[in-house]
C-alpha atoms as one frame of an Amber mdcrd trajectory, in Angstrom:
protein
 -53.942  65.651  17.988 -52.204  65.269  21.314 -51.935  61.984  23.210 -54.449
  62.995  25.902 -57.296  63.495  23.460 -56.377  60.453  21.380 -56.224  58.206
  24.465 -59.529  59.544  25.819 -61.268  59.052  22.464 -59.923  55.519  22.140
 -61.213  54.657  25.609 -64.561  56.312  24.947 -65.278  55.035  21.456 -63.454
  51.705  21.095 -63.250  49.960  24.458 -62.456  50.984  28.015 -58.730  50.596
  28.565 -57.762  51.042  24.923 -56.417  54.510  25.632 -54.168  53.044  28.305
 -52.807  50.513  25.808 -52.121  53.432  23.444 -50.152  55.111  26.252 -48.253
  51.866  27.012 -49.963  51.470  30.409 -50.840  47.821  29.911 -51.575  46.803
  33.521 -54.143  49.500  34.262 -55.588  49.138  30.748 -56.062  45.422  31.303
 -57.704  46.012  34.681 -60.131  48.620  33.348 -60.952  46.451  30.338 -61.510
  43.390  32.501 -63.836  45.165  34.933 -65.906  46.887  32.251 -66.106  43.967
  29.884 -66.936  41.471  32.625 -69.930  43.647  33.538 -70.957  43.786  29.882
 -70.535  40.030  29.414 -72.717  39.331  32.460 -75.430  41.674  31.145 -75.333
  39.997  27.741 -75.464  36.558  29.374 -78.563  37.557  31.328 -80.216  38.991
  28.206 -79.594  35.815  26.201 -80.801  33.623  29.074 -84.000  35.682  29.334
 -84.553  35.494  25.557 -84.031  31.722  25.604 -86.473  31.339  28.484 -89.146
  33.332  26.640 -88.573  31.503  23.349 -88.797  28.140  25.109 -92.145  29.175
  26.601 -93.394  30.236  23.168 -92.265  26.975  21.545 -93.821  24.845  24.289
 -97.139  26.689  23.953 -97.077  28.026  27.530 -97.558  31.542  26.171 -99.135
  32.560  22.910 -97.358  34.354  20.111 -98.531  37.883  20.945 -96.235  40.880
  20.494 -97.646  42.778  23.472 -97.288  39.792  25.797 -93.736  39.097  24.615
 -92.818  42.778  25.004 -94.198  42.733  28.555 -92.139  39.645  29.402 -88.954
  41.068  27.862 -89.222  44.386  29.731 -90.038  42.733  33.057 -87.504  43.698
  35.714 -85.451  40.922  37.316 -86.183  40.185  40.944 -84.285  39.061  44.018
 -80.581  38.386  43.836 -80.594  38.561  40.047 -81.673  42.226  40.210 -78.757
  43.018  42.494 -76.263  41.272  40.215 -77.631  43.046  37.134 -77.352  46.378
  38.935 -73.777  45.659  40.025 -72.802  44.587  36.506 -74.380  47.709  35.026
 -72.547  50.021  37.410 -69.251  48.154  36.912 -69.584  48.657  33.170 -70.494
  52.362  33.402 -67.952  53.278  36.087 -65.202  51.291  34.375 -65.893  53.107
  31.122 -65.889  56.546  32.768 -62.729  55.850  34.740 -61.082  54.572  31.572
 -61.827  57.780  29.668 -60.921  60.159  32.486 -57.741  58.342  33.504 -56.584
  57.941  29.891 -56.957  61.682  29.406 -55.167  62.398  32.695 -52.234  60.116
  31.855 -52.040  61.399  28.284 -52.065  65.001  29.482 -49.233  64.262  31.922
 -47.263  62.584  29.128 -47.877  65.491  26.745 -46.813  67.932  29.442 -43.606
  66.023  30.151 -42.784  65.972  26.438 -43.612  69.663  26.040 -46.522  69.066
  23.660 -49.269  70.989  25.418 -51.561  72.974  23.158 -51.323  76.693  23.836
 -53.692  79.045  22.002
């Protein structure tokens, strides 16, 4: 398997930026990883905060232990500034991941080409 495909698969399946580390492009790999993973960490933080808020309401008796009610509260969309931050974090994660895969393939293809390892049918 050539370096372009290996780098793209690493970035797609393991973590954004991993393909760049495989290609010894540590600075860009670190940047892509930081952007994508910071978006993911923020989303996870918000999910845990929402779960804690709901569980605290259940434990205090403010809401009853009803699956439909809990489901409705969990799926409720955030509002105000929180909605904007969640949207930004989501797009940072998705765009970082896509850029990581595409750029890893592009850099790997250029490296394969310079080493004369292009696949020719």
